[in-house]
Amino acid sequence: MEELDWSNLSFGYMKTDYNVRCYYRNGKWGKLELSSEETINIHMAATCLHYGQEAFEGLKAFRGKDGKVRIFRPEANSQRLQSTCNGILMPELPTEIFIEAVKTAVKANERFIPPYESGASLYIRPLLIGTGAQVGVRPANEYLFIIFVTPVGPYFKGGFATTPYIITRKYDRAAPLGTGIYKVGGNYAASLRASQEAHAAGYSAEFYLDAKEKKYIDECGAANFFGIKNNTYVTPLSTSILPSITNKSLMQLAEDLGLKVERRPIAEEELSTFEEAGACGTAAVISPILRIDDPDNNHSYVISKDGKPGPVCTKLYNKLRAIQYGDEPDLHNWVTIVD
Ligand SMILES: *Cc1c(COP(=O)(O)O)cnc(C)c1O
């Protein structure tokens, strides 16, 4: 294979050698299958196409200085997928199958795992879809689970940096008792327009307020929000936020660093009190926030006074990345080594 330009990869799809598939039929999951086919053949009445029976996950594998390949917290992704399955009436995929499928997909595409020095990684995308034909609104009786992988570049090409965000009042991503807590495609469809408008206006992403009162901070784009003040890590508690595994990990690391951790509703006005803030998720780990504009109120919350990422965000970012790449000990047993 021609050597890939590892440090200039974007976050896009690149064909790799194999994907892994597992079918659910007659009430049970079948054997894992390795496929080199990029397309799938499904019934036109499949429930994923009509009624949104679709769940996905996102995680990464990293090559360390020692040459070993580490997958970050796959058990947590498996549990979250099970929770999503429960939420939209799809059969839960057992964790053993999920982990086996992730390892198989990573190993089979070993030559696409970027070298340590590049700062790039292998993105792993599991998805589960209802494939059974159904016209009436009810869950399918057949499902397909797939994992494909694709190498992705370092998120911060010009180095870890702050960017601006915008509060949207025009759109909600998810309802308070809706599917916001599940990783389903429907939530993304609901956010595409808001996201496109935010990008067109020069922002990294849109900030959602809680859909009921429009008072509290919910999510920022497809990432969780956290703020830092008075040696405390504060992140919203809400019934419409997707439980980010990155956020969960950062809460633990913050505690390890001696910070207090609070999960509670964050009113919009409280944004003016944070010394630092960030958006977090698998893609970037942390995107430090420069400022959050609220054009409808003609207000701008300036988070980073000097325009740079703050010391706590920087420490947390470096710490989590060091664990992922194996540069620091994995004290919380987050990493699965592929051998
Ligand atoms: C996937 C996702 C996140 C981030 O979750 P991680 O597990 O940290 O990658 C946050 N918000 C939404 C809406 C998501 O879909």
Short mmCIF file of C-alpha atoms and ligand atoms in Angstrom, two decimals:
data_model
loop_
_atom_site.label_atom_id
_atom_site.label_comp_id
_atom_site.label_asym_id
_atom_site.label_seq_id
_atom_site.Cartn_x
_atom_site.Cartn_y
_atom_site.Cartn_z
CA MET A 1 0.00 0.00 0.00
CA GLU A 2 1.12 3.48 -0.76
CA GLU A 3 2.03 5.21 2.51
CA LEU A 4 -0.84 7.42 3.66
CA ASP A 5 -0.24 11.04 4.56
CA TRP A 6 -1.12 10.33 8.20
CA SER A 7 -0.87 13.84 9.58
CA ASN A 8 -3.09 15.32 6.86
CA LEU A 9 -6.04 12.98 7.21
CA SER A 10 -9.39 14.69 7.69
CA PHE A 11 -12.45 13.41 9.55
CA GLY A 12 -13.92 11.68 6.55
CA TYR A 13 -14.65 8.24 5.18
CA MET A 14 -11.76 6.32 3.70
CA LYS A 15 -12.21 2.82 2.40
CA THR A 16 -10.40 0.22 4.49
CA ASP A 17 -10.04 -3.53 3.91
CA TYR A 18 -12.82 -5.03 6.02
CA ASN A 19 -15.95 -4.39 8.01
CA VAL A 20 -17.58 -6.71 10.53
CA ARG A 21 -21.25 -7.74 10.43
CA CYS A 22 -23.61 -9.60 12.69
CA TYR A 23 -27.24 -10.41 11.87
CA TYR A 24 -30.14 -10.77 14.29
CA ARG A 25 -32.71 -13.24 12.98
CA ASN A 26 -35.29 -15.53 14.58
CA GLY A 27 -34.75 -13.92 17.95
CA LYS A 28 -30.99 -14.35 18.16
CA TRP A 29 -27.66 -12.87 17.13
CA GLY A 30 -25.63 -14.86 14.59
CA LYS A 31 -21.88 -15.26 14.08
CA LEU A 32 -19.56 -12.35 13.31
CA GLU A 33 -18.78 -12.09 9.63
CA LEU A 34 -15.85 -10.30 8.03
CA SER A 35 -16.79 -8.49 4.81
CA SER A 36 -14.85 -6.49 2.25
CA GLU A 37 -18.05 -5.14 0.69
CA GLU A 38 -18.77 -1.45 1.41
CA THR A 39 -22.47 -1.60 0.60
CA ILE A 40 -25.36 -3.39 2.23
CA ASN A 41 -28.41 -4.90 0.60
CA ILE A 42 -31.57 -4.29 2.59
CA HIS A 43 -35.32 -4.45 2.08
CA MET A 44 -36.90 -1.16 0.98
CA ALA A 45 -39.43 -1.50 3.82
CA ALA A 46 -36.68 -1.87 6.47
CA THR A 47 -37.64 0.01 9.63
CA CYS A 48 -34.34 1.92 9.69
CA LEU A 49 -35.37 3.65 6.47
CA HIS A 50 -38.87 4.64 7.56
CA TYR A 51 -39.16 4.71 11.30
CA GLY A 52 -35.65 5.60 12.40
CA GLN A 53 -34.64 2.32 14.01
CA GLU A 54 -30.97 3.23 13.82
CA ALA A 55 -28.35 3.47 16.53
CA PHE A 56 -24.66 4.20 16.25
CA GLU A 57 -21.54 4.57 18.32
CA GLY A 58 -18.13 6.20 17.89
CA LEU A 59 -14.84 5.29 19.49
CA LYS A 60 -11.16 5.24 18.61
CA ALA A 61 -8.08 3.03 18.55
CA PHE A 62 -4.62 4.53 19.06
CA ARG A 63 -1.16 3.22 18.28
CA GLY A 64 1.27 3.83 21.11
CA LYS A 65 4.98 4.58 21.21
CA ASP A 66 5.38 0.91 22.19
CA GLY A 67 3.63 -0.14 18.96
CA LYS A 68 0.64 -1.51 20.87
CA VAL A 69 -2.89 -0.66 19.76
CA ARG A 70 -5.26 0.63 22.43
CA ILE A 71 -9.04 0.95 22.18
CA PHE A 72 -10.54 3.51 24.56
CA ARG A 73 -13.42 2.31 26.78
CA PRO A 74 -15.23 -0.04 24.36
CA GLU A 75 -17.28 -1.52 27.24
CA ALA A 76 -18.77 1.93 27.85
CA ASN A 77 -19.77 2.22 24.19
CA SER A 78 -21.29 -1.25 24.32
CA GLN A 79 -23.38 -0.30 27.37
CA ARG A 80 -24.51 2.93 25.76
CA LEU A 81 -25.52 1.05 22.59
CA GLN A 82 -27.56 -1.32 24.77
CA SER A 83 -29.26 1.64 26.39
CA THR A 84 -30.04 3.08 22.94
CA CYS A 85 -31.41 -0.30 21.82
CA ASN A 86 -33.69 -0.34 24.81
CA GLY A 87 -34.81 3.19 24.03
CA ILE A 88 -35.95 2.46 20.48
CA LEU A 89 -36.98 -1.18 20.87
CA MET A 90 -34.09 -2.93 19.18
CA PRO A 91 -32.56 -6.14 20.57
CA GLU A 92 -29.53 -5.48 22.80
CA LEU A 93 -26.23 -6.64 21.40
CA PRO A 94 -24.31 -8.58 24.09
CA THR A 95 -21.11 -6.87 25.24
CA GLU A 96 -18.96 -9.94 24.37
CA ILE A 97 -20.08 -9.70 20.74
CA PHE A 98 -19.56 -5.93 20.66
CA ILE A 99 -16.00 -6.15 22.04
CA GLU A 100 -15.13 -9.08 19.79
CA ALA A 101 -16.46 -7.18 16.77
CA VAL A 102 -14.47 -4.03 17.64
CA LYS A 103 -11.25 -6.02 18.08
CA THR A 104 -11.86 -7.96 14.87
CA ALA A 105 -12.51 -4.79 12.86
CA VAL A 106 -9.38 -3.10 14.24
CA LYS A 107 -7.14 -6.12 13.70
CA ALA A 108 -8.41 -6.79 10.18
CA ASN A 109 -7.56 -3.18 9.25
CA GLU A 110 -4.28 -3.00 11.15
CA ARG A 111 -2.48 -1.31 8.24
CA PHE A 112 -4.83 1.68 8.55
CA ILE A 113 -3.99 2.42 12.18
CA PRO A 114 -1.94 5.63 12.07
CA PRO A 115 1.57 5.66 13.58
CA TYR A 116 2.08 7.15 17.05
CA GLU A 117 3.95 10.23 15.86
CA SER A 118 1.15 11.40 13.53
CA GLY A 119 -1.30 12.28 16.31
CA ALA A 120 -3.93 10.54 14.17
CA SER A 121 -6.09 7.57 15.18
CA LEU A 122 -8.42 4.91 13.85
CA TYR A 123 -12.07 5.91 14.18
CA ILE A 124 -14.42 2.99 14.86
CA ARG A 125 -18.06 3.32 13.81
CA PRO A 126 -20.51 0.66 15.03
CA LEU A 127 -24.10 0.89 13.84
CA LEU A 128 -27.22 -1.15 14.39
CA ILE A 129 -30.23 -0.95 12.08
CA GLY A 130 -33.67 -2.46 11.80
CA THR A 131 -33.66 -4.41 8.53
CA GLY A 132 -36.92 -6.32 8.84
CA ALA A 133 -39.69 -5.14 6.49
CA GLN A 134 -42.54 -3.39 8.21
CA VAL A 135 -45.18 -0.96 6.97
CA GLY A 136 -47.16 -0.56 10.14
CA VAL A 137 -45.34 1.37 12.85
CA ARG A 138 -43.72 -1.31 14.98
CA PRO A 139 -40.19 -2.56 15.61
CA ALA A 140 -38.54 -4.84 13.06
CA ASN A 141 -37.91 -8.52 13.68
CA GLU A 142 -34.54 -8.51 11.93
CA TYR A 143 -31.48 -6.35 12.59
CA LEU A 144 -27.98 -5.83 11.28
CA PHE A 145 -25.01 -4.72 13.35
CA ILE A 146 -21.98 -3.42 11.45
CA ILE A 147 -18.62 -1.98 12.42
CA PHE A 148 -16.45 -0.12 9.95
CA VAL A 149 -13.29 1.80 10.69
CA THR A 150 -11.56 4.70 9.02
CA PRO A 151 -8.31 6.51 9.85
CA VAL A 152 -8.84 10.09 11.03
CA GLY A 153 -6.37 12.92 11.43
CA PRO A 154 -5.53 14.85 14.58
CA TYR A 155 -8.48 17.14 15.38
CA PHE A 156 -6.29 20.16 16.14
CA LYS A 157 -4.07 20.53 13.09
CA GLY A 158 -2.78 23.92 14.15
CA GLY A 159 -2.55 22.91 17.82
CA PHE A 160 -5.07 22.87 20.69
CA ALA A 161 -7.04 26.13 20.27
CA THR A 162 -10.21 27.94 21.33
CA THR A 163 -13.12 28.66 18.98
CA PRO A 164 -16.45 30.56 19.17
CA TYR A 165 -19.93 29.03 19.66
CA ILE A 166 -23.45 30.38 19.22
CA ILE A 167 -26.65 29.81 21.20
CA THR A 168 -29.59 28.82 19.03
CA ARG A 169 -33.13 29.58 20.16
CA LYS A 170 -34.68 28.71 16.83
CA TYR A 171 -34.12 24.97 17.08
CA ASP A 172 -34.18 22.17 19.63
CA ARG A 173 -32.13 19.02 19.19
CA ALA A 174 -34.18 16.81 21.48
CA ALA A 175 -37.24 16.98 23.74
CA PRO A 176 -36.88 16.66 27.53
CA LEU A 177 -38.39 13.17 27.54
CA GLY A 178 -37.46 12.34 23.95
CA THR A 179 -34.50 10.47 22.45
CA GLY A 180 -31.73 12.96 23.31
CA ILE A 181 -30.16 10.47 25.72
CA TYR A 182 -29.83 7.87 22.96
CA LYS A 183 -27.29 7.86 20.15
CA VAL A 184 -29.74 7.70 17.25
CA GLY A 185 -29.55 9.17 13.78
CA GLY A 186 -32.84 11.02 14.29
CA ASN A 187 -31.25 13.42 16.77
CA TYR A 188 -28.65 14.26 14.15
CA ALA A 189 -31.26 14.87 11.46
CA ALA A 190 -32.90 17.26 13.92
CA SER A 191 -29.63 19.16 14.37
CA LEU A 192 -28.36 19.41 10.78
CA ARG A 193 -30.01 22.74 9.97
CA ALA A 194 -28.93 24.43 13.20
CA SER A 195 -25.43 23.09 12.72
CA GLN A 196 -25.20 24.28 9.11
CA GLU A 197 -26.39 27.77 10.06
CA ALA A 198 -23.88 27.98 12.92
CA HIS A 199 -21.01 26.93 10.65
CA ALA A 200 -22.07 29.35 7.93
CA ALA A 201 -21.95 32.16 10.50
CA GLY A 202 -18.38 31.23 11.44
CA TYR A 203 -19.02 29.25 14.64
CA SER A 204 -17.70 25.82 15.60
CA ALA A 205 -21.13 24.62 16.70
CA GLU A 206 -24.54 25.61 18.02
CA PHE A 207 -25.47 25.59 21.71
CA TYR A 208 -28.87 24.17 22.58
CA LEU A 209 -30.88 25.35 25.54
CA ASP A 210 -33.28 23.00 27.30
CA ALA A 211 -36.32 22.63 25.05
CA LYS A 212 -38.91 23.19 27.78
CA GLU A 213 -37.84 26.42 29.50
CA LYS A 214 -35.07 27.63 27.18
CA LYS A 215 -33.18 28.53 30.31
CA TYR A 216 -30.51 25.90 30.86
CA ILE A 217 -27.51 24.84 28.81
CA ASP A 218 -28.05 21.49 27.11
CA GLU A 219 -25.54 20.26 24.53
CA CYS A 220 -23.21 22.08 22.16
CA GLY A 221 -23.64 20.54 18.74
CA ALA A 222 -22.87 16.84 19.07
CA ALA A 223 -20.73 17.34 22.15
CA ASN A 224 -21.27 17.71 25.89
CA PHE A 225 -20.53 20.98 27.67
CA PHE A 226 -18.47 21.56 30.79
CA GLY A 227 -17.29 24.68 32.57
CA ILE A 228 -14.52 25.25 35.09
CA LYS A 229 -14.64 27.68 38.00
CA ASN A 230 -13.44 27.79 41.63
CA ASN A 231 -11.53 24.54 41.18
CA THR A 232 -14.79 22.84 40.11
CA TYR A 233 -15.74 20.93 36.95
CA VAL A 234 -19.42 21.67 36.21
CA THR A 235 -21.43 19.82 33.57
CA PRO A 236 -25.19 19.96 32.90
CA LEU A 237 -27.61 17.42 34.29
CA SER A 238 -30.51 17.08 31.86
CA THR A 239 -32.84 14.42 30.50
CA SER A 240 -32.03 15.30 26.89
CA ILE A 241 -28.24 15.09 26.86
CA LEU A 242 -26.37 12.17 25.34
CA PRO A 243 -24.14 10.69 28.07
CA SER A 244 -20.68 11.33 26.61
CA ILE A 245 -17.99 8.83 27.54
CA THR A 246 -15.38 11.56 27.12
CA ASN A 247 -17.26 13.73 29.62
CA LYS A 248 -17.51 10.80 32.05
CA SER A 249 -13.75 10.25 31.71
CA LEU A 250 -12.97 13.95 32.17
CA MET A 251 -15.10 14.05 35.34
CA GLN A 252 -12.96 11.23 36.76
CA LEU A 253 -9.70 12.89 35.70
CA ALA A 254 -10.86 16.22 37.14
CA GLU A 255 -11.51 14.47 40.43
CA ASP A 256 -8.07 12.81 40.24
CA LEU A 257 -6.57 16.29 39.77
CA GLY A 258 -8.28 17.47 42.96
CA LEU A 259 -11.19 19.36 41.38
CA LYS A 260 -14.73 19.12 42.66
CA VAL A 261 -17.21 17.73 40.14
CA GLU A 262 -20.78 18.97 39.87
CA ARG A 263 -23.53 17.64 37.60
CA ARG A 264 -26.48 19.99 37.78
CA PRO A 265 -28.57 22.27 35.61
CA ILE A 266 -26.53 25.25 34.35
CA ALA A 267 -28.59 28.36 33.69
CA GLU A 268 -27.48 30.36 30.64
CA GLU A 269 -26.43 33.37 32.78
CA GLU A 270 -23.97 31.20 34.68
CA LEU A 271 -21.84 31.08 31.51
CA SER A 272 -20.47 34.49 32.49
CA THR A 273 -18.93 33.00 35.65
CA PHE A 274 -16.77 30.26 34.10
CA GLU A 275 -13.00 30.69 33.99
CA GLU A 276 -12.77 28.05 31.27
CA ALA A 277 -15.20 25.92 29.31
CA GLY A 278 -15.12 23.24 26.67
CA ALA A 279 -17.11 21.00 24.38
CA CYS A 280 -16.15 17.35 24.75
CA GLY A 281 -16.48 14.18 22.71
CA THR A 282 -14.50 11.42 21.04
CA ALA A 283 -13.60 13.48 17.97
CA ALA A 284 -11.64 16.26 19.70
CA VAL A 285 -11.55 15.10 23.36
CA ILE A 286 -11.90 18.79 24.33
CA SER A 287 -12.65 21.80 22.12
CA PRO A 288 -11.89 24.75 24.39
CA ILE A 289 -14.43 27.55 24.07
CA LEU A 290 -13.41 31.09 23.19
CA ARG A 291 -16.82 32.72 23.61
CA ILE A 292 -20.50 31.91 23.34
CA ASP A 293 -22.65 34.42 21.47
CA ASP A 294 -26.34 34.84 22.17
CA PRO A 295 -27.39 37.08 19.24
CA ASP A 296 -31.10 37.04 20.19
CA ASN A 297 -30.21 38.76 23.46
CA ASN A 298 -27.41 40.77 21.92
CA HIS A 299 -25.01 39.25 24.41
CA SER A 300 -21.65 37.53 24.22
CA TYR A 301 -20.20 35.38 27.01
CA VAL A 302 -16.43 35.67 26.73
CA ILE A 303 -14.96 32.55 28.30
CA SER A 304 -11.28 32.79 27.38
CA LYS A 305 -10.00 36.26 28.28
CA ASP A 306 -6.63 35.81 26.53
CA GLY A 307 -8.00 33.72 23.65
CA LYS A 308 -6.04 30.64 24.69
CA PRO A 309 -7.17 27.32 26.16
CA GLY A 310 -7.14 27.54 29.96
CA PRO A 311 -4.78 25.56 32.24
CA VAL A 312 -7.40 23.05 33.46
CA CYS A 313 -8.69 22.25 29.96
CA THR A 314 -5.11 21.83 28.79
CA LYS A 315 -4.23 19.54 31.69
CA LEU A 316 -7.33 17.40 31.20
CA TYR A 317 -6.78 17.18 27.45
CA ASN A 318 -3.15 16.15 27.79
CA LYS A 319 -3.97 13.64 30.51
CA LEU A 320 -6.72 11.88 28.57
CA ARG A 321 -4.68 11.76 25.36
CA ALA A 322 -1.69 10.37 27.26
CA ILE A 323 -3.85 7.52 28.59
CA GLN A 324 -5.28 6.83 25.13
CA TYR A 325 -1.82 6.62 23.52
CA GLY A 326 -0.33 4.65 26.42
CA ASP A 327 2.06 7.42 27.49
CA GLU A 328 0.64 7.38 31.01
CA PRO A 329 -0.59 4.50 33.16
CA ASP A 330 -4.20 3.45 32.67
CA LEU A 331 -5.21 3.71 36.33
CA HIS A 332 -8.94 3.34 35.69
CA ASN A 333 -8.73 0.35 33.33
CA TRP A 334 -10.15 2.27 30.40
CA VAL A 335 -7.95 0.83 27.71
CA THR A 336 -8.32 -2.48 25.85
CA ILE A 337 -5.11 -3.58 24.17
CA VAL A 338 -5.53 -5.39 20.86
CA ASP A 339 -3.25 -8.38 20.53
C1 LIG B 1 -21.60 10.89 20.57
C2 LIG B 1 -22.13 12.14 21.14
C3 LIG B 1 -21.42 12.86 22.14
C4 LIG B 1 -20.05 12.51 22.59
O1 LIG B 1 -19.95 11.27 23.21
P1 LIG B 1 -18.53 10.60 23.39
O2 LIG B 1 -18.86 9.25 23.95
O3 LIG B 1 -17.74 11.41 24.32
O4 LIG B 1 -17.91 10.53 22.04
C5 LIG B 1 -22.04 13.98 22.67
N1 LIG B 1 -23.25 14.41 22.25
C6 LIG B 1 -23.94 13.75 21.29
C7 LIG B 1 -25.26 14.27 20.86
C8 LIG B 1 -23.40 12.60 20.70
O5 LIG B 1 -24.09 11.96 19.75
#
